[in-house]
Amino acid sequence: MDLGIRGKRALVCASSKGLGLGCAEALAEAGVDLVMNARGADALEAAAQDLRDRFGVRVETHACDVTDEAARAGLIERAAGVEILVTNAGGPPPGLWSDWDREDFIRALDANMLTPIALMKALLPGMMAGGWGRVVNITSQSVKAPIPALGLSNAARTGLTGYVAGTARQVANKGVTINNLLPGIHATDRAVSLDSGVAEAQGISIEEAKTQRAASIPAGRYGTRGEFGAACAFLCSQHAGFIVGQNILLDGGATNMTI
Ligand code: NAP
């Protein structure tokens, strides 16, 4: 399917690896020029060069911590005028409900709620002025069904979800859509780190932790960054203009619910 977005320009945050990279790859395959971001400059440049080589699109890189306000200002300047925004950052650490103090919550809110909101506030006006735009926020299945060990994520991402629900409906009449993609478990470094935590807590190997988790998913396996990126690129396509303010689960059926 031709996604109809060849020649458009996108900012994809936290995209040297994992789900962000999956989104960058799928957009590049659709002919979208990119601004890619991550903290580590070497992995970022390597990922960018790979996409230039494979898809012939223009790829700029901007290495910085997207959750840091001052650093993010430079990224926003670099990305000025983008028609597509994919927000993403690392997820908060796991723990128990009683573990976290105010500073832990502030860090999680900064990374997984206030950063995507700041990016939208900065870049939506340009999209609205141009009469076309697409925003996809990478959140988590934890906004539909809480993950007990990820209380910081449950809290921060639900706040973002509330903001998007209202904002998406205020910008849709300018041709701009905002939607959230909710990953369940995907085979990325983040999954390795979550499985390592389970392995340590239960005294089992990482492979056993992974097999145990995969068995709890109706699809019987982890998702891939390619599948995730394809869903993101579709939401950014010309065909998705009537999909507004939605929260789309990509979890292999793991969240047990009817609607
Ligand atoms: P990942 O494989 O660990 O990749 C994270 C990417 O983000 C890397 O490119 C990393 O590069 C970059 N990054 C991390 N923090 C950053 C920051 N502060 N500023 C800029 N770049 C940053 O993680 P992932 O699995 O793709 O997860 C992406 C998001 O989805 C996370 O918020 C995660 O919690 C959420 N999620 C993932 C899963 C899953 O199963 N994978 C499930 C639910 C939710 P640098 O380290 O060089 O910055």
PDB file of C-alpha atoms and ligand atoms in Angstrom:
ATOM      1  CA  MET A   1       0.000   0.000   0.000  1.00  0.00           C
ATOM      2  CA  ASP A   2       1.290   3.483  -0.860  1.00  0.00           C
ATOM      3  CA  LEU A   3       1.054   5.410   2.410  1.00  0.00           C
ATOM      4  CA  GLY A   4       0.946   8.723   0.535  1.00  0.00           C
ATOM      5  CA  ILE A   5       3.539  10.466   2.719  1.00  0.00           C
ATOM      6  CA  ARG A   6       6.632  10.348   0.483  1.00  0.00           C
ATOM      7  CA  GLY A   7       8.585  13.620   0.827  1.00  0.00           C
ATOM      8  CA  LYS A   8       7.128  14.554   4.205  1.00  0.00           C
ATOM      9  CA  ARG A   9       9.455  15.122   7.177  1.00  0.00           C
ATOM     10  CA  ALA A  10       9.240  13.475  10.598  1.00  0.00           C
ATOM     11  CA  LEU A  11      10.841  13.812  14.011  1.00  0.00           C
ATOM     12  CA  VAL A  12      11.164  10.384  15.634  1.00  0.00           C
ATOM     13  CA  CYS A  13      12.366  10.661  19.245  1.00  0.00           C
ATOM     14  CA  ALA A  14      14.420   7.977  21.021  1.00  0.00           C
ATOM     15  CA  SER A  15      14.941   6.116  17.765  1.00  0.00           C
ATOM     16  CA  SER A  16      18.446   4.590  17.637  1.00  0.00           C
ATOM     17  CA  LYS A  17      17.044   1.238  18.821  1.00  0.00           C
ATOM     18  CA  GLY A  18      13.866  -0.621  19.660  1.00  0.00           C
ATOM     19  CA  LEU A  19      10.365   0.633  18.953  1.00  0.00           C
ATOM     20  CA  GLY A  20      11.482   4.143  17.989  1.00  0.00           C
ATOM     21  CA  LEU A  21      13.857   2.678  15.408  1.00  0.00           C
ATOM     22  CA  GLY A  22      11.018   0.476  14.115  1.00  0.00           C
ATOM     23  CA  CYS A  23       8.945   3.628  13.532  1.00  0.00           C
ATOM     24  CA  ALA A  24      11.852   5.456  11.860  1.00  0.00           C
ATOM     25  CA  GLU A  25      12.493   2.465   9.568  1.00  0.00           C
ATOM     26  CA  ALA A  26       8.866   2.161   8.472  1.00  0.00           C
ATOM     27  CA  LEU A  27       8.574   5.906   7.826  1.00  0.00           C
ATOM     28  CA  ALA A  28      11.839   5.881   5.851  1.00  0.00           C
ATOM     29  CA  GLU A  29      10.514   2.963   3.788  1.00  0.00           C
ATOM     30  CA  ALA A  30       7.460   5.123   3.009  1.00  0.00           C
ATOM     31  CA  GLY A  31       9.784   7.850   1.698  1.00  0.00           C
ATOM     32  CA  VAL A  32       9.685  10.176   4.715  1.00  0.00           C
ATOM     33  CA  ASP A  33      12.767  12.307   5.538  1.00  0.00           C
ATOM     34  CA  LEU A  34      13.740  12.019   9.186  1.00  0.00           C
ATOM     35  CA  VAL A  35      15.156  13.781  12.188  1.00  0.00           C
ATOM     36  CA  MET A  36      16.287  10.970  14.485  1.00  0.00           C
ATOM     37  CA  ASN A  37      17.176  11.360  18.152  1.00  0.00           C
ATOM     38  CA  ALA A  38      18.737   9.376  21.008  1.00  0.00           C
ATOM     39  CA  ARG A  39      21.289  10.172  23.714  1.00  0.00           C
ATOM     40  CA  GLY A  40      24.113   7.982  22.396  1.00  0.00           C
ATOM     41  CA  ALA A  41      25.528   9.637  19.262  1.00  0.00           C
ATOM     42  CA  ASP A  42      27.353   6.593  17.832  1.00  0.00           C
ATOM     43  CA  ALA A  43      24.393   4.194  17.769  1.00  0.00           C
ATOM     44  CA  LEU A  44      22.191   7.028  16.510  1.00  0.00           C
ATOM     45  CA  GLU A  45      24.467   7.856  13.576  1.00  0.00           C
ATOM     46  CA  ALA A  46      24.858   4.160  12.717  1.00  0.00           C
ATOM     47  CA  ALA A  47      21.073   3.701  12.640  1.00  0.00           C
ATOM     48  CA  ALA A  48      20.650   6.866  10.556  1.00  0.00           C
ATOM     49  CA  GLN A  49      23.274   5.793   8.014  1.00  0.00           C
ATOM     50  CA  ASP A  50      21.604   2.396   7.678  1.00  0.00           C
ATOM     51  CA  LEU A  51      18.289   4.089   6.813  1.00  0.00           C
ATOM     52  CA  ARG A  52      19.956   6.483   4.342  1.00  0.00           C
ATOM     53  CA  ASP A  53      21.605   3.509   2.629  1.00  0.00           C
ATOM     54  CA  ARG A  54      18.505   1.325   2.519  1.00  0.00           C
ATOM     55  CA  PHE A  55      15.817   3.866   1.669  1.00  0.00           C
ATOM     56  CA  GLY A  56      17.577   6.875   0.097  1.00  0.00           C
ATOM     57  CA  VAL A  57      15.796   9.360   2.358  1.00  0.00           C
ATOM     58  CA  ARG A  58      17.407  12.360   4.068  1.00  0.00           C
ATOM     59  CA  VAL A  59      18.145  11.594   7.716  1.00  0.00           C
ATOM     60  CA  GLU A  60      19.405  14.217  10.171  1.00  0.00           C
ATOM     61  CA  THR A  61      20.496  13.180  13.656  1.00  0.00           C
ATOM     62  CA  HIS A  62      20.296  15.147  16.886  1.00  0.00           C
ATOM     63  CA  ALA A  63      21.830  13.411  19.887  1.00  0.00           C
ATOM     64  CA  CYS A  64      20.370  14.626  23.183  1.00  0.00           C
ATOM     65  CA  ASP A  65      18.304  13.593  26.176  1.00  0.00           C
ATOM     66  CA  VAL A  66      14.792  14.376  24.963  1.00  0.00           C
ATOM     67  CA  THR A  67      13.565  14.594  28.564  1.00  0.00           C
ATOM     68  CA  ASP A  68      15.938  17.488  29.357  1.00  0.00           C
ATOM     69  CA  GLU A  69      14.206  20.812  28.708  1.00  0.00           C
ATOM     70  CA  ALA A  70      17.287  22.731  27.532  1.00  0.00           C
ATOM     71  CA  ALA A  71      18.512  19.908  25.288  1.00  0.00           C
ATOM     72  CA  ARG A  72      15.026  19.392  23.896  1.00  0.00           C
ATOM     73  CA  ALA A  73      14.899  23.056  22.786  1.00  0.00           C
ATOM     74  CA  GLY A  74      17.734  22.328  20.333  1.00  0.00           C
ATOM     75  CA  LEU A  75      15.955  19.229  19.035  1.00  0.00           C
ATOM     76  CA  ILE A  76      12.752  21.206  18.495  1.00  0.00           C
ATOM     77  CA  GLU A  77      14.697  23.875  16.610  1.00  0.00           C
ATOM     78  CA  ARG A  78      16.249  21.198  14.385  1.00  0.00           C
ATOM     79  CA  ALA A  79      12.853  19.630  13.730  1.00  0.00           C
ATOM     80  CA  ALA A  80      10.994  22.898  13.037  1.00  0.00           C
ATOM     81  CA  GLY A  81       8.392  22.425  10.320  1.00  0.00           C
ATOM     82  CA  VAL A  82       8.015  18.624  10.580  1.00  0.00           C
ATOM     83  CA  GLU A  83       4.636  17.260   9.520  1.00  0.00           C
ATOM     84  CA  ILE A  84       5.012  14.048  11.542  1.00  0.00           C
ATOM     85  CA  LEU A  85       6.021  13.627  15.200  1.00  0.00           C
ATOM     86  CA  VAL A  86       6.647  10.337  16.970  1.00  0.00           C
ATOM     87  CA  THR A  87       7.248  10.836  20.699  1.00  0.00           C
ATOM     88  CA  ASN A  88       9.195   8.288  22.705  1.00  0.00           C
ATOM     89  CA  ALA A  89      11.689   8.039  25.582  1.00  0.00           C
ATOM     90  CA  GLY A  90      12.972   5.335  27.886  1.00  0.00           C
ATOM     91  CA  GLY A  91      10.521   3.824  30.350  1.00  0.00           C
ATOM     92  CA  PRO A  92      10.744   4.267  34.143  1.00  0.00           C
ATOM     93  CA  PRO A  93      12.330   1.567  36.333  1.00  0.00           C
ATOM     94  CA  PRO A  94      10.199  -1.186  37.898  1.00  0.00           C
ATOM     95  CA  GLY A  95       9.573  -1.433  41.650  1.00  0.00           C
ATOM     96  CA  LEU A  96       6.920  -1.680  44.340  1.00  0.00           C
ATOM     97  CA  TRP A  97       4.135   0.850  44.934  1.00  0.00           C
ATOM     98  CA  SER A  98       5.814   1.825  48.205  1.00  0.00           C
ATOM     99  CA  ASP A  99       9.293   2.388  46.699  1.00  0.00           C
ATOM    100  CA  TRP A 100       8.935   5.746  45.024  1.00  0.00           C
ATOM    101  CA  ASP A 101       9.207   9.254  46.405  1.00  0.00           C
ATOM    102  CA  ARG A 102       8.341  12.617  44.892  1.00  0.00           C
ATOM    103  CA  GLU A 103      11.565  12.867  42.841  1.00  0.00           C
ATOM    104  CA  ASP A 104      10.952   9.460  41.232  1.00  0.00           C
ATOM    105  CA  PHE A 105       7.481  10.559  40.181  1.00  0.00           C
ATOM    106  CA  ILE A 106       8.773  13.884  38.858  1.00  0.00           C
ATOM    107  CA  ARG A 107      11.372  12.043  36.711  1.00  0.00           C
ATOM    108  CA  ALA A 108       8.737   9.657  35.327  1.00  0.00           C
ATOM    109  CA  LEU A 109       6.270  12.466  34.664  1.00  0.00           C
ATOM    110  CA  ASP A 110       9.000  14.488  32.936  1.00  0.00           C
ATOM    111  CA  ALA A 111      10.009  11.602  30.677  1.00  0.00           C
ATOM    112  CA  ASN A 112       6.705   9.976  29.839  1.00  0.00           C
ATOM    113  CA  MET A 113       4.134  12.761  30.152  1.00  0.00           C
ATOM    114  CA  LEU A 114       5.585  16.287  30.119  1.00  0.00           C
ATOM    115  CA  THR A 115       8.177  15.623  27.380  1.00  0.00           C
ATOM    116  CA  PRO A 116       5.648  14.438  24.770  1.00  0.00           C
ATOM    117  CA  ILE A 117       3.329  17.284  25.782  1.00  0.00           C
ATOM    118  CA  ALA A 118       6.143  19.834  25.308  1.00  0.00           C
ATOM    119  CA  LEU A 119       6.978  18.367  21.888  1.00  0.00           C
ATOM    120  CA  MET A 120       3.339  18.544  20.811  1.00  0.00           C
ATOM    121  CA  LYS A 121       2.966  22.118  22.071  1.00  0.00           C
ATOM    122  CA  ALA A 122       6.028  23.136  20.075  1.00  0.00           C
ATOM    123  CA  LEU A 123       5.304  21.300  16.813  1.00  0.00           C
ATOM    124  CA  LEU A 124       1.496  21.166  16.499  1.00  0.00           C
ATOM    125  CA  PRO A 125       1.129  24.857  15.530  1.00  0.00           C
ATOM    126  CA  GLY A 126       3.252  24.349  12.387  1.00  0.00           C
ATOM    127  CA  MET A 127       1.234  21.282  11.396  1.00  0.00           C
ATOM    128  CA  MET A 128      -2.050  23.119  11.961  1.00  0.00           C
ATOM    129  CA  ALA A 129      -0.860  26.093   9.923  1.00  0.00           C
ATOM    130  CA  GLY A 130       0.020  23.729   7.074  1.00  0.00           C
ATOM    131  CA  GLY A 131      -3.354  21.953   7.303  1.00  0.00           C
ATOM    132  CA  TRP A 132      -1.859  18.471   7.762  1.00  0.00           C
ATOM    133  CA  GLY A 133      -0.054  16.624  10.530  1.00  0.00           C
ATOM    134  CA  ARG A 134       0.341  13.332  12.333  1.00  0.00           C
ATOM    135  CA  VAL A 135       1.420  12.679  15.926  1.00  0.00           C
ATOM    136  CA  VAL A 136       1.960   9.203  17.343  1.00  0.00           C
ATOM    137  CA  ASN A 137       2.902   8.834  21.005  1.00  0.00           C
ATOM    138  CA  ILE A 138       4.506   5.580  22.096  1.00  0.00           C
ATOM    139  CA  THR A 139       2.920   4.816  25.463  1.00  0.00           C
ATOM    140  CA  SER A 140       2.238   1.342  26.907  1.00  0.00           C
ATOM    141  CA  GLN A 141      -0.393  -1.340  27.442  1.00  0.00           C
ATOM    142  CA  SER A 142      -0.184  -0.183  31.070  1.00  0.00           C
ATOM    143  CA  VAL A 143      -2.666   2.630  30.320  1.00  0.00           C
ATOM    144  CA  LYS A 144      -5.365   0.012  29.583  1.00  0.00           C
ATOM    145  CA  ALA A 145      -4.418  -2.493  32.285  1.00  0.00           C
ATOM    146  CA  PRO A 146      -1.906  -1.611  35.006  1.00  0.00           C
ATOM    147  CA  ILE A 147       1.362  -3.516  35.229  1.00  0.00           C
ATOM    148  CA  PRO A 148       1.923  -3.899  38.991  1.00  0.00           C
ATOM    149  CA  ALA A 149       5.730  -3.523  38.887  1.00  0.00           C
ATOM    150  CA  LEU A 150       5.541  -0.434  36.654  1.00  0.00           C
ATOM    151  CA  GLY A 151       3.620   1.985  38.855  1.00  0.00           C
ATOM    152  CA  LEU A 152       5.635   4.978  37.646  1.00  0.00           C
ATOM    153  CA  SER A 153       4.804   4.122  34.042  1.00  0.00           C
ATOM    154  CA  ASN A 154       1.127   3.421  34.857  1.00  0.00           C
ATOM    155  CA  ALA A 155       0.844   6.864  36.434  1.00  0.00           C
ATOM    156  CA  ALA A 156       2.793   9.030  33.982  1.00  0.00           C
ATOM    157  CA  ARG A 157       1.459   7.498  30.783  1.00  0.00           C
ATOM    158  CA  THR A 158      -2.143   7.700  31.951  1.00  0.00           C
ATOM    159  CA  GLY A 159      -1.618  11.439  32.450  1.00  0.00           C
ATOM    160  CA  LEU A 160      -0.391  11.765  28.866  1.00  0.00           C
ATOM    161  CA  THR A 161      -3.368   9.724  27.650  1.00  0.00           C
ATOM    162  CA  GLY A 162      -5.778  12.162  29.272  1.00  0.00           C
ATOM    163  CA  TYR A 163      -4.020  15.130  27.680  1.00  0.00           C
ATOM    164  CA  VAL A 164      -4.089  13.519  24.237  1.00  0.00           C
ATOM    165  CA  ALA A 165      -7.781  12.607  24.520  1.00  0.00           C
ATOM    166  CA  GLY A 166      -8.702  16.280  24.832  1.00  0.00           C
ATOM    167  CA  THR A 167      -6.051  17.779  22.581  1.00  0.00           C
ATOM    168  CA  ALA A 168      -6.605  15.398  19.642  1.00  0.00           C
ATOM    169  CA  ARG A 169     -10.178  16.602  19.399  1.00  0.00           C
ATOM    170  CA  GLN A 170      -9.112  20.254  19.357  1.00  0.00           C
ATOM    171  CA  VAL A 171      -6.684  19.971  16.437  1.00  0.00           C
ATOM    172  CA  ALA A 172      -8.462  17.424  14.217  1.00  0.00           C
ATOM    173  CA  ASN A 173     -10.306  20.083  12.231  1.00  0.00           C
ATOM    174  CA  LYS A 174      -6.907  21.390  11.017  1.00  0.00           C
ATOM    175  CA  GLY A 175      -6.064  18.053   9.381  1.00  0.00           C
ATOM    176  CA  VAL A 176      -3.884  16.999  12.314  1.00  0.00           C
ATOM    177  CA  THR A 177      -4.353  13.660  14.066  1.00  0.00           C
ATOM    178  CA  ILE A 178      -2.911  12.563  17.406  1.00  0.00           C
ATOM    179  CA  ASN A 179      -3.036   8.918  18.458  1.00  0.00           C
ATOM    180  CA  ASN A 180      -1.226   6.693  20.934  1.00  0.00           C
ATOM    181  CA  LEU A 181       0.341   3.309  20.221  1.00  0.00           C
ATOM    182  CA  LEU A 182       0.328   1.017  23.264  1.00  0.00           C
ATOM    183  CA  PRO A 183       3.031  -1.641  23.096  1.00  0.00           C
ATOM    184  CA  GLY A 184       2.728  -4.879  24.970  1.00  0.00           C
ATOM    185  CA  ILE A 185       5.938  -6.830  25.226  1.00  0.00           C
ATOM    186  CA  HIS A 186       8.245  -6.430  22.219  1.00  0.00           C
ATOM    187  CA  ALA A 187      11.663  -7.955  21.643  1.00  0.00           C
ATOM    188  CA  THR A 188      13.867  -4.932  22.418  1.00  0.00           C
ATOM    189  CA  ASP A 189      16.531  -4.024  24.995  1.00  0.00           C
ATOM    190  CA  ARG A 190      13.727  -2.845  27.289  1.00  0.00           C
ATOM    191  CA  ALA A 191      12.230  -6.357  27.250  1.00  0.00           C
ATOM    192  CA  VAL A 192      15.628  -7.861  28.066  1.00  0.00           C
ATOM    193  CA  SER A 193      15.919  -5.528  31.038  1.00  0.00           C
ATOM    194  CA  LEU A 194      12.374  -6.377  32.263  1.00  0.00           C
ATOM    195  CA  ASP A 195      13.063 -10.111  31.841  1.00  0.00           C
ATOM    196  CA  SER A 196      16.357  -9.744  33.715  1.00  0.00           C
ATOM    197  CA  GLY A 197      14.433  -8.207  36.634  1.00  0.00           C
ATOM    198  CA  VAL A 198      11.980 -11.138  36.683  1.00  0.00           C
ATOM    199  CA  ALA A 199      14.831 -13.671  36.378  1.00  0.00           C
ATOM    200  CA  GLU A 200      16.623 -12.122  39.339  1.00  0.00           C
ATOM    201  CA  ALA A 201      13.475 -11.874  41.475  1.00  0.00           C
ATOM    202  CA  GLN A 202      12.439 -15.503  40.786  1.00  0.00           C
ATOM    203  CA  GLY A 203      15.911 -17.083  40.668  1.00  0.00           C
ATOM    204  CA  ILE A 204      15.427 -18.329  37.082  1.00  0.00           C
ATOM    205  CA  SER A 205      17.356 -17.712  33.840  1.00  0.00           C
ATOM    206  CA  ILE A 206      16.474 -14.842  31.499  1.00  0.00           C
ATOM    207  CA  GLU A 207      15.494 -17.419  28.862  1.00  0.00           C
ATOM    208  CA  GLU A 208      13.089 -19.056  31.341  1.00  0.00           C
ATOM    209  CA  ALA A 209      11.627 -15.657  32.235  1.00  0.00           C
ATOM    210  CA  LYS A 210      11.094 -14.953  28.541  1.00  0.00           C
ATOM    211  CA  THR A 211       9.453 -18.330  27.869  1.00  0.00           C
ATOM    212  CA  GLN A 212       7.175 -17.807  30.885  1.00  0.00           C
ATOM    213  CA  ARG A 213       6.153 -14.337  29.672  1.00  0.00           C
ATOM    214  CA  ALA A 214       5.625 -15.466  26.064  1.00  0.00           C
ATOM    215  CA  ALA A 215       3.326 -18.260  27.317  1.00  0.00           C
ATOM    216  CA  SER A 216       1.080 -15.613  28.927  1.00  0.00           C
ATOM    217  CA  ILE A 217       0.500 -13.904  25.548  1.00  0.00           C
ATOM    218  CA  PRO A 218      -2.223 -15.355  23.277  1.00  0.00           C
ATOM    219  CA  ALA A 219       0.075 -14.873  20.251  1.00  0.00           C
ATOM    220  CA  GLY A 220       2.669 -16.965  22.129  1.00  0.00           C
ATOM    221  CA  ARG A 221       5.564 -14.651  21.329  1.00  0.00           C
ATOM    222  CA  TYR A 222       6.965 -11.148  21.693  1.00  0.00           C
ATOM    223  CA  GLY A 223       6.159  -8.458  19.108  1.00  0.00           C
ATOM    224  CA  THR A 224       8.811  -7.166  16.729  1.00  0.00           C
ATOM    225  CA  ARG A 225       9.951  -3.620  16.092  1.00  0.00           C
ATOM    226  CA  GLY A 226       9.010  -4.126  12.419  1.00  0.00           C
ATOM    227  CA  GLU A 227       5.380  -4.868  13.296  1.00  0.00           C
ATOM    228  CA  PHE A 228       5.299  -1.890  15.638  1.00  0.00           C
ATOM    229  CA  GLY A 229       6.833   0.451  13.056  1.00  0.00           C
ATOM    230  CA  ALA A 230       4.361  -0.635  10.372  1.00  0.00           C
ATOM    231  CA  ALA A 231       1.427   0.269  12.636  1.00  0.00           C
ATOM    232  CA  CYS A 232       3.036   3.649  13.363  1.00  0.00           C
ATOM    233  CA  ALA A 233       3.601   4.387   9.665  1.00  0.00           C
ATOM    234  CA  PHE A 234      -0.033   3.542   8.909  1.00  0.00           C
ATOM    235  CA  LEU A 235      -1.226   5.992  11.594  1.00  0.00           C
ATOM    236  CA  CYS A 236       1.030   8.594   9.947  1.00  0.00           C
ATOM    237  CA  SER A 237      -0.327   7.835   6.477  1.00  0.00           C
ATOM    238  CA  GLN A 238      -2.832   9.676   4.299  1.00  0.00           C
ATOM    239  CA  HIS A 239      -5.270   6.812   4.941  1.00  0.00           C
ATOM    240  CA  ALA A 240      -5.467   7.406   8.695  1.00  0.00           C
ATOM    241  CA  GLY A 241      -6.908  10.933   8.700  1.00  0.00           C
ATOM    242  CA  PHE A 242     -10.157   9.829  10.376  1.00  0.00           C
ATOM    243  CA  ILE A 243      -8.405   8.005  13.246  1.00  0.00           C
ATOM    244  CA  VAL A 244      -8.401  10.609  16.011  1.00  0.00           C
ATOM    245  CA  GLY A 245      -7.470  10.353  19.693  1.00  0.00           C
ATOM    246  CA  GLN A 246      -7.268   6.559  19.744  1.00  0.00           C
ATOM    247  CA  ASN A 247      -5.252   4.233  21.966  1.00  0.00           C
ATOM    248  CA  ILE A 248      -4.198   1.254  19.882  1.00  0.00           C
ATOM    249  CA  LEU A 249      -2.923  -1.851  21.647  1.00  0.00           C
ATOM    250  CA  LEU A 250      -0.157  -3.888  20.010  1.00  0.00           C
ATOM    251  CA  ASP A 251       0.129  -6.690  22.540  1.00  0.00           C
ATOM    252  CA  GLY A 252      -0.534 -10.044  20.866  1.00  0.00           C
ATOM    253  CA  GLY A 253      -3.822 -10.238  22.777  1.00  0.00           C
ATOM    254  CA  ALA A 254      -2.156 -10.038  26.191  1.00  0.00           C
ATOM    255  CA  THR A 255      -4.605  -7.521  27.651  1.00  0.00           C
ATOM    256  CA  ASN A 256      -7.684  -9.602  28.410  1.00  0.00           C
ATOM    257  CA  MET A 257     -10.639  -7.361  27.565  1.00  0.00           C
ATOM    258  CA  THR A 258     -13.711  -7.281  25.340  1.00  0.00           C
ATOM    259  CA  ILE A 259     -13.524  -3.720  23.978  1.00  0.00           C
TER     260      ILE A 259
HETATM  261  P1  NAP B   1      14.819   0.359  24.049  1.00  0.00           P
HETATM  262  O1  NAP B   1      14.946  -0.820  23.153  1.00  0.00           O
HETATM  263  O2  NAP B   1      15.536   0.356  25.333  1.00  0.00           O
HETATM  264  O3  NAP B   1      15.233   1.648  23.170  1.00  0.00           O
HETATM  265  C1  NAP B   1      15.154   2.884  23.715  1.00  0.00           C
HETATM  266  C2  NAP B   1      15.628   3.912  22.690  1.00  0.00           C
HETATM  267  O4  NAP B   1      15.340   5.185  23.209  1.00  0.00           O
HETATM  268  C3  NAP B   1      17.113   3.878  22.413  1.00  0.00           C
HETATM  269  O5  NAP B   1      17.346   4.310  21.086  1.00  0.00           O
HETATM  270  C4  NAP B   1      17.655   4.891  23.422  1.00  0.00           C
HETATM  271  O6  NAP B   1      18.920   5.380  23.010  1.00  0.00           O
HETATM  272  C5  NAP B   1      16.547   5.934  23.353  1.00  0.00           C
HETATM  273  N1  NAP B   1      16.359   6.732  24.553  1.00  0.00           N
HETATM  274  C6  NAP B   1      16.111   6.268  25.809  1.00  0.00           C
HETATM  275  N2  NAP B   1      15.974   7.298  26.656  1.00  0.00           N
HETATM  276  C7  NAP B   1      16.151   8.417  25.927  1.00  0.00           C
HETATM  277  C8  NAP B   1      16.147   9.795  26.246  1.00  0.00           C
HETATM  278  N3  NAP B   1      15.943  10.209  27.502  1.00  0.00           N
HETATM  279  N4  NAP B   1      16.338  10.709  25.250  1.00  0.00           N
HETATM  280  C9  NAP B   1      16.546  10.291  23.987  1.00  0.00           C
HETATM  281  N5  NAP B   1      16.585   8.998  23.636  1.00  0.00           N
HETATM  282  C10 NAP B   1      16.386   8.073  24.587  1.00  0.00           C
HETATM  283  O7  NAP B   1      13.291   0.630  24.453  1.00  0.00           O
HETATM  284  P2  NAP B   1      11.951   0.191  23.662  1.00  0.00           P
HETATM  285  O8  NAP B   1      11.620  -1.205  24.006  1.00  0.00           O
HETATM  286  O9  NAP B   1      12.057   0.583  22.258  1.00  0.00           O
HETATM  287  O10 NAP B   1      10.861   1.081  24.421  1.00  0.00           O
HETATM  288  C11 NAP B   1      10.462   2.343  23.956  1.00  0.00           C
HETATM  289  C12 NAP B   1       9.370   2.847  24.902  1.00  0.00           C
HETATM  290  O11 NAP B   1       8.259   1.939  24.862  1.00  0.00           O
HETATM  291  C13 NAP B   1       9.818   2.934  26.370  1.00  0.00           C
HETATM  292  O12 NAP B   1       9.218   4.047  26.973  1.00  0.00           O
HETATM  293  C14 NAP B   1       9.261   1.651  26.963  1.00  0.00           C
HETATM  294  O13 NAP B   1       9.028   1.760  28.346  1.00  0.00           O
HETATM  295  C15 NAP B   1       7.949   1.529  26.181  1.00  0.00           C
HETATM  296  N6  NAP B   1       7.458   0.151  26.172  1.00  0.00           N
HETATM  297  C16 NAP B   1       8.232  -0.845  25.671  1.00  0.00           C
HETATM  298  C17 NAP B   1       7.740  -2.148  25.691  1.00  0.00           C
HETATM  299  C18 NAP B   1       8.562  -3.293  25.157  1.00  0.00           C
HETATM  300  O14 NAP B   1       8.186  -4.444  25.347  1.00  0.00           O
HETATM  301  N7  NAP B   1       9.671  -3.077  24.485  1.00  0.00           N
HETATM  302  C19 NAP B   1       6.480  -2.416  26.226  1.00  0.00           C
HETATM  303  C20 NAP B   1       5.715  -1.366  26.727  1.00  0.00           C
HETATM  304  C21 NAP B   1       6.230  -0.078  26.704  1.00  0.00           C
HETATM  305  P3  NAP B   1      19.949   6.024  24.081  1.00  0.00           P
HETATM  306  O15 NAP B   1      19.988   5.064  25.243  1.00  0.00           O
HETATM  307  O16 NAP B   1      21.238   6.141  23.340  1.00  0.00           O
HETATM  308  O17 NAP B   1      19.374   7.337  24.456  1.00  0.00           O
END
